[in-house]
mmCIF file of C-alpha atoms and ligand atoms in Angstrom:
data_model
loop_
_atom_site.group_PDB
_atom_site.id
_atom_site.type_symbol
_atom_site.label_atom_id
_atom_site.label_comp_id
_atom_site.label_asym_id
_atom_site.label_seq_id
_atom_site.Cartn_x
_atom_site.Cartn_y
_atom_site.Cartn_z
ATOM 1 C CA UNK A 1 -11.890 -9.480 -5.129
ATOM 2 C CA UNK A 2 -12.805 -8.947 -1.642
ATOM 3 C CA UNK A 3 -13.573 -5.488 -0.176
ATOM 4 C CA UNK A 4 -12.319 -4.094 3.230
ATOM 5 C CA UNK A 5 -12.923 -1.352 4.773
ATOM 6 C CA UNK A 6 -10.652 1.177 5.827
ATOM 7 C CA UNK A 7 -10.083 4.538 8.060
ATOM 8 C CA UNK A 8 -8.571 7.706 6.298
ATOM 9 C CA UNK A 9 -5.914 9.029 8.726
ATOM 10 C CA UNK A 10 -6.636 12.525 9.961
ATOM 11 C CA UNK A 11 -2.903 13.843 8.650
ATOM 12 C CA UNK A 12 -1.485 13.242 4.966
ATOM 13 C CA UNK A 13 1.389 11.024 4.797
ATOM 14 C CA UNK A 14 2.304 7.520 5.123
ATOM 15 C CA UNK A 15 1.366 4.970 7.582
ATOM 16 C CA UNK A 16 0.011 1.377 7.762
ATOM 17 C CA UNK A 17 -3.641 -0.385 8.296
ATOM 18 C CA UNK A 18 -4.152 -4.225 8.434
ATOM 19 C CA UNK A 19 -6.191 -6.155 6.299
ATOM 20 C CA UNK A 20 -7.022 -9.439 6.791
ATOM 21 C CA UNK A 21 -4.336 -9.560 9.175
ATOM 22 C CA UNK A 22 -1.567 -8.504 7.039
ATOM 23 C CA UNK A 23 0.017 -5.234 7.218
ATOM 24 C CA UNK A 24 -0.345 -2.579 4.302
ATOM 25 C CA UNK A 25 1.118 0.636 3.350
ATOM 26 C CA UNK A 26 -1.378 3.700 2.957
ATOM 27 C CA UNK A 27 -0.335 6.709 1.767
ATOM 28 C CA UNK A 28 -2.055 9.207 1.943
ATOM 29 C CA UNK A 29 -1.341 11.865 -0.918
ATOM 30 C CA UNK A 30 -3.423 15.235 -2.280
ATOM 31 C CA UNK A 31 -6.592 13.408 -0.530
ATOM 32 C CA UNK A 32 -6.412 10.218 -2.253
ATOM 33 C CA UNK A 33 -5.638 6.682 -0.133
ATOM 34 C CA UNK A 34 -2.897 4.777 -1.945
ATOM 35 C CA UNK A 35 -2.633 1.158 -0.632
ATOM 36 C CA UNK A 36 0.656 -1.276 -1.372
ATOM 37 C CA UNK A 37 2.047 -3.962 0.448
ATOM 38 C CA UNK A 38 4.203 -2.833 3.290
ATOM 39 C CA UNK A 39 7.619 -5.270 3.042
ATOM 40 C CA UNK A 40 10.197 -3.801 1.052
ATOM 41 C CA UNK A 41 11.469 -6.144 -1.516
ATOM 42 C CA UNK A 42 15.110 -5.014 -1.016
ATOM 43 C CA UNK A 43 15.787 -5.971 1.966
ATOM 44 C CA UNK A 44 12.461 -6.529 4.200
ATOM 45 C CA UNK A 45 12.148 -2.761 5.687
ATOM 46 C CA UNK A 46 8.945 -1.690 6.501
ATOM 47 C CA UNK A 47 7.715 0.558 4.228
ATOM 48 C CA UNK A 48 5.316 2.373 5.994
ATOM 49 C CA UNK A 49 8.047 3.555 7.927
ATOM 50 C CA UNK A 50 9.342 5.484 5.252
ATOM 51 C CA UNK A 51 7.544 8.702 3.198
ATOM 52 C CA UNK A 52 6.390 10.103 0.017
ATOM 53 C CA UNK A 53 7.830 12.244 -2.550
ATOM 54 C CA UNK A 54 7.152 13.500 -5.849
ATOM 55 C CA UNK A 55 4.509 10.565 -6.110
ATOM 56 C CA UNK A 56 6.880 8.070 -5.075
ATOM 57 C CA UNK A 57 7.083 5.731 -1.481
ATOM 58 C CA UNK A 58 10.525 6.194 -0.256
ATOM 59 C CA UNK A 59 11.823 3.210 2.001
ATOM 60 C CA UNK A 60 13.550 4.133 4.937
ATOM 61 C CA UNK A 61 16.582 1.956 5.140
ATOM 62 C CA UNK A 62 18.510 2.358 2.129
ATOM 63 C CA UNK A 63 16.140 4.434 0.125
ATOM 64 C CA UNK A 64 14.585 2.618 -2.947
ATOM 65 C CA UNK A 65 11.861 4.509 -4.252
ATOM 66 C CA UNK A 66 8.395 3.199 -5.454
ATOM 67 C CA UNK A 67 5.901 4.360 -7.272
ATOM 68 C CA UNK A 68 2.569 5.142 -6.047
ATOM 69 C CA UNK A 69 0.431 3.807 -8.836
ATOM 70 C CA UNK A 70 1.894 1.191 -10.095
ATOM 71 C CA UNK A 71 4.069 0.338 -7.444
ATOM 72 C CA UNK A 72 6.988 0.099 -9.962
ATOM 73 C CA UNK A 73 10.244 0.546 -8.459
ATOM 74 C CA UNK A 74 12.977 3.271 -9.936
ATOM 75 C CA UNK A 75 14.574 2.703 -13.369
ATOM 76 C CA UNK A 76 17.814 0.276 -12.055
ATOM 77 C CA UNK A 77 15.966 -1.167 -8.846
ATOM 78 C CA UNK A 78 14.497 -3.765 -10.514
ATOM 79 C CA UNK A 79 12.031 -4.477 -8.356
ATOM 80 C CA UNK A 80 7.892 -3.570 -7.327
ATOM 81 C CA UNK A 81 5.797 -3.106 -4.536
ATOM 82 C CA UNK A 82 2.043 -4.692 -4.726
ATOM 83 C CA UNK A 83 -0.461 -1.891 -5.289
ATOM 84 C CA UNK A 84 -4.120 -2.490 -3.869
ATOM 85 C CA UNK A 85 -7.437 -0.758 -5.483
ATOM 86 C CA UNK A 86 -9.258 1.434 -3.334
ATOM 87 C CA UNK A 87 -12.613 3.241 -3.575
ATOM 88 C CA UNK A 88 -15.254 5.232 -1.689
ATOM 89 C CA UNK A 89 -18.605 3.857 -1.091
ATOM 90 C CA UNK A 90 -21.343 5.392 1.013
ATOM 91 C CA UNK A 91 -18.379 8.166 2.765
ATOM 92 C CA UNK A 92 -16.392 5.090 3.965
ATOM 93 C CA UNK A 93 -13.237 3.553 2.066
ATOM 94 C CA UNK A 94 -12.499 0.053 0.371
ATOM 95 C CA UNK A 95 -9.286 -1.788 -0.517
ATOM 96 C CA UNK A 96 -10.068 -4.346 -2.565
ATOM 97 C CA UNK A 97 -7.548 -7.800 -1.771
ATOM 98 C CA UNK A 98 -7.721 -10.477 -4.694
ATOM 99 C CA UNK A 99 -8.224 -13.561 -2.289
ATOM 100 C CA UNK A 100 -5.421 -16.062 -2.757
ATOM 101 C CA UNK A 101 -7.037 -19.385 -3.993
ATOM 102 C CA UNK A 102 -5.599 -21.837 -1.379
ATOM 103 C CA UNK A 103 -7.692 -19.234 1.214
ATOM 104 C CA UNK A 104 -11.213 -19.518 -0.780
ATOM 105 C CA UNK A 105 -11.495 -23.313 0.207
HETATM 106 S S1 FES B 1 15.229 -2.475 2.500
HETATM 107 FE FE1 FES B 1 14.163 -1.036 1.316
HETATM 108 S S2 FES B 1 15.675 -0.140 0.106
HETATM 109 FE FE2 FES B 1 16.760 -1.633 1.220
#
């Protein structure tokens, strides 16, 4: 697992941050960062486009709805977002990226 450090936004809600050079979702939620990928398995929206409700990441485009946590889509969806860890260290922020094995090498 590989740590990167991140930038709370100044206003709750949900918008994006790159890692690595990939895009991810944060959403920011009750003053906790929640980090999951940012494509939207449906259909390929971008999901940091989109907002939050009752603890769940609403895509913008046709409305699937994801949860936060686990990044588990709605009973009938059947699909999931990737969730990322994050944690504070020192006053700044961490998401933690497993590093794909055809990257370590
Ligand atoms: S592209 Fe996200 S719900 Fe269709």
């Amino acid at each position: 697992m590989i740590w990167h450090e991140f930038k709370i936004p100044e206003r709750e809600g949900v918008s994006s941050i790159q890692v690595d050079g990939k895009k991810l979702c944060l959403v920011y939620q009750s003053g906790q960062p929640h980090i999951t990928s940012a494509k939207c398995p449906h259909a390929g929206a971008d999901l940091s486009q989109g907002w939050c409700e009752d603890g769940k990441l609403i895509c913008p485009f046709h409305r699937h709805a994801f949860d936060i946590e686990t990044g588990k889509g709605n009973p009938g969806q059947g699909n999931y977002i990737n969730t990322y860890p994050t944690k504070q260290e020192n006053g700044s922020w961490y998401v933690g990226i497993t590093k794909p094995w055809w990257k370590i090498f």
